[in-house]
CSV table of C-alpha atoms in Angstrom, one decimal:
chain,number,residue,atom,x,y,z
A,17,MET,CA,109.3,-150.3,36.9
A,18,ILE,CA,108.8,-147.7,34.1
A,19,ILE,CA,105.2,-146.8,33.2
A,20,MET,CA,104.7,-145.4,29.7
A,21,THR,CA,101.8,-143.4,28.5
A,22,LYS,CA,99.7,-144.7,25.6
A,23,LYS,CA,101.0,-142.0,23.4
A,24,ARG,CA,104.5,-143.0,24.2
A,25,GLN,CA,103.8,-146.7,23.4
A,26,ILE,CA,102.3,-145.8,20.1
A,27,HIS,CA,105.3,-143.6,19.2
A,28,ILE,CA,107.7,-146.5,20.0
A,29,CYS,CA,105.7,-149.0,18.0
A,30,VAL,CA,105.6,-146.7,14.9
A,31,SER,CA,109.4,-146.1,15.2
A,32,LEU,CA,110.1,-149.8,15.4
A,33,LEU,CA,107.8,-150.4,12.4
A,34,VAL,CA,109.7,-147.8,10.3
A,35,ALA,CA,113.0,-149.2,11.3
A,36,LEU,CA,112.0,-152.8,10.5
A,37,THR,CA,110.7,-151.8,7.1
A,38,ALA,CA,114.0,-150.1,6.2
A,39,PHE,CA,116.1,-152.9,7.6
A,40,PHE,CA,114.4,-155.8,5.9
A,41,CYS,CA,113.9,-154.1,2.5
A,42,HIS,CA,117.4,-152.7,2.2
A,43,PHE,CA,120.8,-153.4,3.8
A,44,PRO,CA,122.2,-150.9,4.0
A,45,ALA,CA,119.0,-148.7,3.7
A,46,MET,CA,119.0,-146.4,0.7
A,47,ALA,CA,118.6,-143.0,2.2
A,48,GLU,CA,120.2,-140.2,0.1
A,49,ASP,CA,123.6,-138.9,1.3
A,50,GLU,CA,123.6,-135.2,2.1
A,51,ALA,CA,126.7,-134.7,0.0
A,52,VAL,CA,125.0,-135.8,-3.2
A,53,ARG,CA,121.4,-135.1,-2.3
A,54,GLN,CA,121.0,-132.3,-4.8
A,55,GLY,CA,121.3,-134.5,-7.9
A,56,LYS,CA,123.6,-136.2,-10.3
A,57,VAL,CA,127.3,-136.1,-9.4
A,58,THR,CA,129.8,-135.1,-12.2
A,59,LEU,CA,133.4,-135.9,-12.5
A,60,THR,CA,134.3,-132.3,-13.0
A,61,ASP,CA,136.7,-130.9,-10.4
A,62,THR,CA,137.0,-134.2,-8.6
A,63,LEU,CA,140.7,-134.7,-9.1
A,64,ALA,CA,142.7,-135.0,-5.9
A,65,THR,CA,145.0,-132.2,-4.9
A,66,LEU,CA,148.2,-134.0,-5.3
A,67,GLN,CA,151.0,-133.4,-2.8
A,68,PRO,CA,153.5,-131.0,-4.4
A,69,ILE,CA,155.0,-132.9,-7.3
A,70,ASP,CA,157.4,-130.3,-8.4
A,71,ASN,CA,160.0,-131.9,-6.2
A,72,TYR,CA,159.1,-135.4,-7.4
A,73,SER,CA,160.5,-135.1,-11.0
A,74,PHE,CA,161.2,-138.9,-10.9
A,75,LEU,CA,157.4,-139.7,-11.1
A,76,ASN,CA,156.2,-140.7,-14.5
A,77,LEU,CA,152.8,-138.9,-14.6
A,78,LYS,CA,152.3,-139.8,-18.2
A,79,ALA,CA,152.1,-143.4,-17.1
A,80,ASN,CA,149.5,-142.5,-14.4
A,81,ILE,CA,146.6,-144.1,-16.3
A,82,ILE,CA,144.5,-147.3,-16.1
A,83,ASP,CA,145.0,-149.3,-19.3
A,84,LEU,CA,141.6,-150.8,-19.9
A,85,LYS,CA,142.9,-153.4,-22.4
A,86,GLY,CA,139.8,-153.0,-24.5
A,87,ASN,CA,137.3,-153.2,-21.6
A,88,ASN,CA,134.4,-150.8,-21.4
A,89,TRP,CA,133.9,-149.1,-18.1
A,90,GLU,CA,131.0,-147.0,-19.1
A,91,LYS,CA,128.8,-148.9,-16.6
A,92,LEU,CA,131.1,-148.0,-13.8
A,93,TYR,CA,131.1,-144.4,-15.0
A,94,LYS,CA,127.3,-144.2,-15.0
A,95,LYS,CA,127.0,-145.8,-11.6
A,96,LEU,CA,129.6,-143.6,-10.0
A,97,CYS,CA,128.0,-140.5,-11.5
A,98,ASN,CA,124.6,-141.6,-10.1
A,99,SER,CA,126.0,-142.4,-6.6
A,100,ASN,CA,123.1,-140.3,-5.3
A,101,LYS,CA,120.8,-143.2,-6.3
A,102,HIS,CA,123.0,-146.3,-5.9
A,103,THR,CA,125.8,-147.7,-3.7
A,104,PHE,CA,129.1,-147.9,-5.6
A,105,SER,CA,131.1,-150.8,-4.1
A,106,ILE,CA,134.8,-151.4,-4.4
A,107,VAL,CA,136.7,-154.3,-2.9
A,108,HIS,CA,140.5,-153.9,-2.8
A,109,ILE,CA,142.6,-157.0,-2.0
A,110,GLY,CA,146.3,-156.9,-1.2
A,111,ASP,CA,149.2,-157.4,1.2
A,112,SER,CA,150.8,-155.2,3.9
A,113,HIS,CA,150.6,-152.1,1.6
A,114,LEU,CA,146.8,-152.4,2.2
A,115,GLN,CA,146.7,-153.7,5.7
A,116,ALA,CA,147.6,-150.3,7.2
A,117,ASP,CA,145.0,-148.8,4.8
A,118,VAL,CA,146.8,-145.4,4.4
A,119,GLY,CA,146.9,-145.2,0.6
A,120,SER,CA,143.6,-147.1,0.1
A,121,GLY,CA,142.2,-145.0,2.9
A,122,ARG,CA,143.1,-141.9,1.0
A,123,VAL,CA,141.3,-143.2,-2.1
A,124,ARG,CA,138.2,-144.0,0.0
A,125,GLU,CA,138.3,-140.5,1.5
A,126,LEU,CA,138.4,-138.8,-1.9
A,127,LEU,CA,135.8,-141.0,-3.5
A,128,GLN,CA,133.4,-140.5,-0.5
A,129,GLU,CA,134.0,-136.8,-0.4
A,130,ASN,CA,133.1,-136.4,-4.0
A,131,PHE,CA,130.5,-139.2,-4.6
A,132,GLY,CA,128.9,-139.8,-1.2
A,133,ASN,CA,129.8,-141.7,2.0
A,134,ALA,CA,127.9,-145.0,2.4
A,135,GLY,CA,130.0,-146.0,5.4
A,136,ARG,CA,133.4,-147.2,6.6
A,137,GLY,CA,132.8,-150.7,5.1
A,138,LEU,CA,134.8,-153.7,6.1
A,139,ILE,CA,136.9,-153.7,9.3
A,140,CYS,CA,138.9,-156.7,10.4
A,141,PRO,CA,140.0,-158.1,13.8
A,142,LEU,CA,143.7,-157.5,13.0
A,143,LYS,CA,144.7,-156.3,16.5
A,144,ILE,CA,142.8,-159.1,18.2
A,145,CYS,CA,144.8,-161.5,16.0
A,146,GLY,CA,148.1,-159.9,17.0
A,147,THR,CA,149.0,-157.7,14.1
A,148,ASN,CA,148.8,-154.0,13.1
A,149,GLU,CA,145.4,-152.3,12.6
A,150,PRO,CA,144.6,-149.2,10.6
A,151,TYR,CA,144.3,-146.0,12.6
A,152,THR,CA,140.8,-145.3,11.4
A,153,TYR,CA,139.0,-148.0,13.5
A,154,THR,CA,139.3,-150.4,16.4
A,155,PHE,CA,138.0,-153.9,16.6
A,156,SER,CA,138.4,-155.4,20.1
A,157,THR,CA,137.1,-157.9,22.6
A,158,SER,CA,137.8,-158.6,26.3
A,159,THR,CA,136.8,-162.3,25.8
A,160,GLN,CA,139.5,-165.0,25.8
A,161,CYS,CA,139.9,-166.2,22.2
A,162,ILE,CA,141.8,-168.5,19.9
A,163,THR,CA,143.1,-166.5,16.9
A,164,SER,CA,144.5,-167.2,13.5
A,165,ARG,CA,145.9,-165.0,10.7
A,166,LEU,CA,146.6,-165.8,7.1
A,167,LEU,CA,150.4,-166.0,7.1
A,168,LYS,CA,150.9,-167.6,10.5
A,169,ARG,CA,150.8,-171.4,10.2
A,170,PRO,CA,149.3,-173.7,11.2
A,171,TRP,CA,145.9,-172.0,11.5
A,172,ALA,CA,144.4,-172.6,15.0
A,173,THR,CA,140.9,-171.9,13.6
A,174,ASP,CA,139.0,-171.9,10.4
A,175,MET,CA,140.4,-169.1,8.2
A,176,GLY,CA,138.1,-166.5,6.8
A,177,PHE,CA,138.3,-164.4,3.7
A,178,THR,CA,139.7,-161.4,5.7
A,179,GLY,CA,142.8,-163.3,6.6
A,180,THR,CA,142.0,-162.9,10.3
A,181,THR,CA,139.8,-165.1,12.5
A,182,PHE,CA,139.1,-165.2,16.2
A,183,THR,CA,137.1,-167.9,18.1
A,184,PRO,CA,135.6,-166.8,21.5
A,185,GLN,CA,136.1,-169.4,24.2
A,186,THR,CA,132.7,-168.7,25.8
A,187,ALA,CA,129.2,-168.9,24.5
A,188,THR,CA,128.6,-165.3,25.5
A,189,PHE,CA,131.2,-162.8,24.4
A,190,ASP,CA,131.7,-159.1,23.7
A,191,ILE,CA,132.9,-157.1,20.7
A,192,THR,CA,133.6,-153.4,20.4
A,193,LEU,CA,133.6,-151.8,17.0
A,194,SER,CA,134.6,-148.2,16.7
A,195,THR,CA,135.5,-145.7,14.0
A,196,SER,CA,136.6,-143.2,16.7
A,197,THR,CA,140.3,-143.4,17.4
A,198,THR,CA,143.0,-141.2,18.9
A,199,ARG,CA,144.0,-140.0,15.4
A,200,ASN,CA,140.5,-139.9,14.1
A,201,PRO,CA,138.3,-139.0,17.2
A,202,TYR,CA,135.1,-138.0,15.4
A,203,GLY,CA,135.0,-141.2,13.4
A,204,SER,CA,132.5,-142.2,10.7
A,205,PRO,CA,129.0,-142.7,12.2
A,206,PHE,CA,127.2,-145.9,11.4
A,207,ASP,CA,123.9,-147.5,12.4
A,208,ARG,CA,124.1,-150.8,10.5
A,209,ILE,CA,126.5,-153.6,11.3
A,210,ARG,CA,127.1,-156.8,9.4
A,211,ILE,CA,129.2,-159.3,11.4
A,212,PHE,CA,130.8,-162.1,9.2
A,213,ALA,CA,130.8,-165.3,11.2
A,214,SER,CA,130.6,-169.1,10.8
A,215,ALA,CA,127.3,-169.3,12.6
A,216,PRO,CA,124.3,-167.0,13.4
A,217,LEU,CA,124.7,-164.7,16.4
A,218,SER,CA,122.2,-163.6,19.0
A,219,VAL,CA,122.6,-160.0,20.2
A,220,THR,CA,121.9,-159.6,23.9
A,221,LEU,CA,123.1,-156.1,24.5
A,222,VAL,CA,124.2,-153.0,22.5
A,223,ALA,CA,125.6,-149.8,23.9
A,224,ASN,CA,127.0,-146.7,22.2
A,225,GLU,CA,130.2,-144.7,23.0
A,226,HIS,CA,128.4,-143.1,26.0
A,227,ASN,CA,127.3,-146.5,27.4
A,228,ILE,CA,123.7,-145.7,26.5
A,229,LEU,CA,121.8,-148.9,25.7
A,230,LEU,CA,120.3,-149.1,22.2
A,231,THR,CA,117.5,-151.3,20.9
A,232,PRO,CA,118.8,-153.4,18.0
A,233,ILE,CA,116.9,-155.2,15.3
A,234,VAL,CA,118.7,-158.4,14.3
A,235,LYS,CA,118.5,-160.4,11.1
A,236,GLN,CA,120.5,-163.7,11.1
A,237,SER,CA,121.9,-165.9,8.3
A,238,ASP,CA,124.4,-168.7,8.2
A,239,TYR,CA,127.2,-166.5,7.0
A,240,TYR,CA,126.6,-163.1,8.7
A,241,THR,CA,124.4,-161.3,11.2
A,242,ASP,CA,122.9,-158.0,10.4
A,243,ILE,CA,122.3,-155.5,13.2
A,244,LEU,CA,120.2,-152.3,12.8
A,245,LEU,CA,120.8,-149.7,15.6
A,246,SER,CA,118.2,-147.3,16.7
A,247,GLN,CA,120.6,-144.3,16.2
A,248,PRO,CA,123.9,-143.6,14.5
A,249,VAL,CA,127.0,-144.2,16.7
A,250,VAL,CA,130.8,-144.1,16.3
A,251,THR,CA,131.3,-146.9,18.8
A,252,ALA,CA,129.1,-150.0,19.3
A,253,LYS,CA,129.7,-152.2,22.3
A,254,LEU,CA,128.0,-155.6,21.6
A,255,THR,CA,127.3,-158.5,23.8
A,256,LEU,CA,126.7,-161.6,21.6
A,257,TYR,CA,125.7,-165.2,22.1
A,258,SER,CA,126.1,-168.3,19.9
A,259,LEU,CA,124.7,-171.8,20.4
A,260,GLU,CA,127.8,-173.3,18.9
A,261,THR,CA,131.5,-172.5,18.6
A,262,VAL,CA,131.7,-169.6,16.2
A,263,ASN,CA,134.5,-168.1,14.2
A,264,ILE,CA,134.4,-164.3,13.7
A,265,TYR,CA,136.0,-163.0,10.4
A,266,GLY,CA,135.2,-159.3,10.4
A,267,ALA,CA,132.4,-156.7,10.3
A,268,SER,CA,131.1,-154.2,7.8
A,269,LEU,CA,129.9,-150.8,9.0
A,270,HIS,CA,127.2,-148.8,7.1
A,271,ASN,CA,125.2,-145.6,7.6
A,272,GLY,CA,122.2,-146.2,5.3
A,273,ASN,CA,123.3,-143.6,2.8
A,274,TYR,CA,123.9,-143.8,-0.9
A,275,GLY,CA,127.5,-143.3,-2.1
A,276,VAL,CA,130.8,-145.2,-2.1
A,277,GLU,CA,131.7,-148.2,-0.1
A,278,TYR,CA,135.4,-149.0,-0.2
A,279,HIS,CA,136.3,-152.4,1.4
A,280,THR,CA,140.0,-153.3,1.9
A,281,ILE,CA,141.4,-156.7,2.6
A,282,GLY,CA,145.1,-156.5,3.4
A,283,ASN,CA,147.4,-159.0,5.1
A,284,ASN,CA,151.1,-158.7,5.8
A,285,GLY,CA,153.1,-161.2,3.6
A,286,ALA,CA,150.1,-162.1,1.4
A,287,THR,CA,150.5,-163.3,-2.1
A,288,TYR,CA,148.0,-164.5,-4.8
A,289,ALA,CA,148.8,-168.1,-3.7
A,290,THR,CA,147.9,-167.5,0.0
A,291,TYR,CA,144.5,-166.0,-0.9
A,292,ASN,CA,143.9,-168.9,-3.3
A,293,GLU,CA,144.4,-171.4,-0.5
A,294,LEU,CA,141.2,-170.0,1.1
A,295,ARG,CA,139.4,-171.1,-2.1
A,296,THR,CA,136.3,-169.0,-1.3
A,297,VAL,CA,137.5,-165.4,-1.7
A,298,GLY,CA,135.3,-164.8,-4.8
A,299,TYR,CA,132.1,-166.1,-3.0
A,300,ASP,CA,133.0,-164.2,0.2
A,301,ILE,CA,133.4,-160.8,-1.4
A,302,SER,CA,130.1,-161.3,-3.3
A,303,HIS,CA,128.4,-160.2,-0.1
A,304,PHE,CA,129.6,-156.7,-0.8
A,305,ASN,CA,128.1,-156.7,-4.3
A,306,PRO,CA,131.3,-155.2,-5.8
A,307,ASP,CA,131.2,-153.0,-8.9
A,308,LEU,CA,135.0,-153.0,-9.0
A,309,VAL,CA,137.6,-155.5,-7.5
A,310,ILE,CA,141.2,-154.3,-7.3
A,311,LEU,CA,144.0,-156.8,-6.9
A,312,SER,CA,147.3,-155.3,-5.5
A,313,LEU,CA,149.8,-158.1,-5.0
A,314,GLY,CA,153.2,-159.1,-6.2
A,315,THR,CA,155.6,-157.5,-3.7
A,316,ASN,CA,155.9,-160.7,-1.5
A,317,GLU,CA,156.2,-162.9,-4.6
A,318,ALA,CA,159.4,-160.9,-5.3
A,319,PHE,CA,160.9,-162.1,-2.1
A,320,SER,CA,160.2,-165.8,-2.9
A,321,ASN,CA,161.4,-168.4,-5.4
A,322,ILE,CA,158.1,-168.3,-7.4
A,323,THR,CA,158.5,-168.8,-11.2
A,324,ASN,CA,156.8,-166.6,-13.8
A,325,ASP,CA,154.5,-169.5,-14.9
A,326,GLN,CA,153.4,-170.1,-11.3
A,327,LEU,CA,152.6,-166.4,-10.7
A,328,GLU,CA,150.5,-166.4,-13.9
A,329,ALA,CA,148.7,-169.5,-12.7
A,330,ASP,CA,148.0,-168.0,-9.3
A,331,ILE,CA,146.6,-164.8,-10.9
A,332,ASP,CA,144.5,-166.8,-13.2
A,333,TYR,CA,143.0,-168.9,-10.4
A,334,MET,CA,142.1,-165.9,-8.3
A,335,ILE,CA,140.5,-164.0,-11.1
A,336,ALA,CA,138.5,-167.1,-12.2
A,337,ASN,CA,137.3,-167.5,-8.6
A,338,ILE,CA,136.3,-163.8,-8.4
A,339,ARG,CA,134.5,-163.9,-11.7
A,340,LYS,CA,132.6,-167.1,-10.9
A,341,HIS,CA,130.8,-165.4,-8.0
A,342,ASN,CA,130.9,-161.7,-9.2
A,343,PRO,CA,130.2,-161.9,-12.9
A,344,ASP,CA,129.2,-158.2,-13.2
A,345,ALA,CA,132.2,-156.8,-11.3
A,346,ALA,CA,135.0,-155.1,-13.2
A,347,ILE,CA,138.5,-156.4,-12.2
A,348,LEU,CA,141.7,-154.3,-12.1
A,349,LEU,CA,145.2,-155.5,-11.6
A,350,THR,CA,147.9,-153.2,-10.2
A,351,THR,CA,151.7,-153.7,-10.2
A,352,PRO,CA,154.0,-153.1,-7.2
A,353,MET,CA,156.6,-150.4,-7.2
A,354,GLU,CA,160.2,-151.1,-6.9
A,355,CYS,CA,161.5,-151.8,-3.4
A,356,GLN,CA,164.8,-153.0,-1.8
A,357,LYS,CA,166.1,-155.9,0.1
A,358,THR,CA,168.9,-156.4,2.7
A,359,LYS,CA,172.2,-157.6,1.4
A,360,VAL,CA,174.5,-159.2,3.9
A,361,SER,CA,178.3,-159.4,3.4
A,362,TYR,CA,181.2,-160.2,5.7
A,363,THR,CA,184.8,-159.0,6.1
A,364,TYR,CA,187.6,-160.2,8.4
A,365,THR,CA,189.7,-158.0,10.6
A,366,LYS,CA,193.5,-158.2,10.3
A,367,LYS,CA,195.2,-160.8,12.3
A,368,ARG,CA,196.8,-159.4,15.4
A,369,ARG,CA,199.4,-160.9,17.5
A,370,LYS,CA,197.9,-163.5,19.8
A,371,LYS,CA,194.4,-162.7,18.5
A,372,LYS,CA,192.4,-164.5,15.9
A,373,ARG,CA,190.8,-162.8,12.9
A,374,ARG,CA,187.3,-161.6,13.6
A,375,LYS,CA,184.4,-162.0,11.2
A,376,VAL,CA,182.4,-158.8,10.8
A,377,ARG,CA,178.9,-158.7,9.4
A,378,HIS,CA,177.7,-155.9,7.1
A,379,THR,CA,174.3,-155.1,5.8
A,380,SER,CA,173.2,-152.8,3.0
A,381,MET,CA,170.1,-152.1,1.0
A,382,VAL,CA,170.0,-153.1,-2.7
A,383,ILE,CA,167.3,-153.0,-5.2
A,384,ASN,CA,165.2,-156.1,-5.4
A,385,THR,CA,165.3,-156.7,-9.1
A,386,LYS,CA,162.7,-159.5,-8.9
A,387,VAL,CA,160.0,-156.8,-8.3
A,388,LYS,CA,160.3,-155.8,-12.0
A,389,GLN,CA,160.2,-159.4,-13.0
A,390,MET,CA,156.9,-159.9,-11.1
A,391,ARG,CA,155.6,-156.6,-12.6
A,392,ASP,CA,156.4,-157.8,-16.1
A,393,VAL,CA,154.4,-161.0,-15.4
A,394,ILE,CA,151.4,-159.1,-14.2
A,395,ILE,CA,151.5,-156.8,-17.3
A,396,LYS,CA,151.9,-159.8,-19.6
A,397,TYR,CA,149.0,-161.6,-18.0
A,398,ALA,CA,146.8,-158.4,-18.4
A,399,ASP,CA,147.8,-158.2,-22.0
A,400,GLU,CA,147.0,-161.8,-22.8
A,401,ASN,CA,143.7,-161.9,-20.9
A,402,ASN,CA,142.4,-158.4,-21.5
A,403,ILE,CA,142.4,-157.4,-17.9
A,404,PRO,CA,142.7,-153.7,-17.0
A,405,VAL,CA,145.9,-152.8,-15.3
A,406,TYR,CA,147.4,-149.9,-13.4
A,407,ASP,CA,151.2,-150.0,-13.7
A,408,PHE,CA,152.3,-148.3,-10.5
A,409,TYR,CA,155.8,-149.6,-11.0
A,410,ALA,CA,156.1,-147.2,-14.0
A,411,VAL,CA,154.2,-144.4,-12.3
A,412,ALA,CA,156.5,-144.4,-9.3
A,413,GLY,CA,159.5,-143.9,-11.6
A,414,GLY,CA,160.4,-147.4,-12.8
A,415,ASN,CA,163.9,-148.6,-12.3
A,416,ASN,CA,165.8,-147.0,-9.4
A,417,ALA,CA,162.5,-145.3,-8.2
A,418,SER,CA,163.0,-146.8,-4.7
A,419,LYS,CA,166.2,-144.7,-4.2
A,420,GLN,CA,164.3,-141.6,-5.2
A,421,TRP,CA,161.4,-142.3,-2.9
A,422,ALA,CA,163.7,-143.1,0.0
A,423,ALA,CA,165.7,-139.9,-0.6
A,424,ASN,CA,162.4,-137.9,-0.5
A,425,ASP,CA,161.1,-139.5,2.7
A,426,LEU,CA,158.4,-141.4,0.8
A,427,MET,CA,159.6,-144.8,1.9
A,428,ALA,CA,159.8,-146.4,5.3
A,429,ARG,CA,163.1,-147.4,6.8
A,430,ASP,CA,162.8,-150.9,5.5
A,431,HIS,CA,162.7,-149.6,1.9
A,432,ILE,CA,159.9,-152.1,1.2
A,433,HIS,CA,156.9,-150.1,2.5
A,434,ASN,CA,156.2,-146.5,1.9
A,435,SER,CA,156.1,-143.8,4.5
A,436,TYR,CA,152.8,-142.3,5.6
A,437,LYS,CA,153.4,-139.4,3.2
A,438,GLY,CA,154.4,-141.8,0.5
A,439,TYR,CA,151.2,-143.8,0.8
A,440,LEU,CA,149.1,-140.6,0.7
A,441,LEU,CA,150.9,-139.7,-2.6
A,442,GLN,CA,150.2,-143.2,-3.9
A,443,GLY,CA,146.5,-142.8,-3.0
A,444,ASP,CA,146.3,-139.4,-4.8
A,445,LEU,CA,148.0,-140.8,-7.9
A,446,PHE,CA,145.7,-143.8,-8.1
A,447,TYR,CA,142.5,-141.8,-7.4
A,448,ASN,CA,143.4,-139.4,-10.3
A,449,ALA,CA,144.1,-142.3,-12.6
A,450,LEU,CA,140.7,-143.9,-11.8
A,451,ILE,CA,138.8,-140.6,-12.2
A,452,ASN,CA,140.6,-139.8,-15.5
A,453,VAL,CA,139.8,-143.1,-17.1
A,454,LEU,CA,136.1,-142.8,-16.2
A,455,LYS,CA,136.0,-139.2,-17.5
A,456,ASN,CA,136.7,-140.6,-21.0
A,457,TYR,CA,133.0,-141.6,-21.2
A,458,ASP,CA,130.5,-139.0,-22.4
A,459,GLY,CA,126.8,-138.9,-22.8
A,460,ASN,CA,123.7,-138.1,-20.7
A,461,ILE,CA,123.7,-140.0,-17.4
A,462,LYS,CA,120.3,-141.2,-16.3
């Protein structure tokens, strides 16, 4: 039995009162980030240091712009420049190019370095669901679960907006969330967790990376459970309880600071149509209060039999769904760069005496010309509907760019995905395009 002095009891009560006030008034709380504490942030000298581009003459840097199609992004400019007073939220939705979160992670890193770090943002139970996870976080459980992911049919559980869902098979279960990994040991500290689930969760135990028990403050809702920790951590080991069968879709990690939140939703094989099947993506991402929603799809459509009209209809449905629930968010379309596909051919050996001819299979990589077709549809839709667009197909070098990227070790061996170096380059290019378009706005920022 631990006996506390009266002074100690008063200290604990005051600490809990302060924590409760911050938690229930703001989630995440709005303490100023140290990086932007001194005042208004400017866009001067915030361009990324591009990986050496002298050797990448095939890049079309003149095309590295965001075509606003007549839209006014002054509101975004003002809010980003005042990121010492507000949280600037971006939601980026895509396919396998985003699931690994290398290029988008580079953009997050640069934005947070220059405009304040409000936390890691959304993390998804990708590894729990049997697929690859970004190197910047781990999301794990030791509890037996039923799992589902977006492109693996039929779904064994209710599918959430992240494209991954797991259902614990016991009422009490554990989750470990960490931004400390082998490649990123120091992590990004957080003291606020939002767990997206189909039912409210009770928190019975929380420990940090050193197995020190923490006192959480919990706020429940039908769609998510907010947990305020008593101190920042890079790993949170949670023991949770639910009165009913519960589906877990993901979690969002925050640190209570102003600055940039950059949430990525990426699923291998995803298309506009597969996200549209969920029907609730627009409502689900509204919980992030996005200022900008980026849609980066089209690669997987290029490996299907989809028609131009159907792709336009799929884009239109998704944008309408997002706008319905996020009327103040700016929307940006991006185009996929050229990639390649495997071509299979056969030859026959010469007939030998007493031996039959043998069929020999050959494979080679050829340009997937349908990527340009999908890119043209996205550009056409953007033109006709005044949606801002970033034409990465053109920036990467247009036709035959995949050969150049592969020759320069910027593409993976499958010639569909980029290499780690290639995704970093893509992130640098996109970041610079974003900052440059915002720099076009002048005036006093208040």
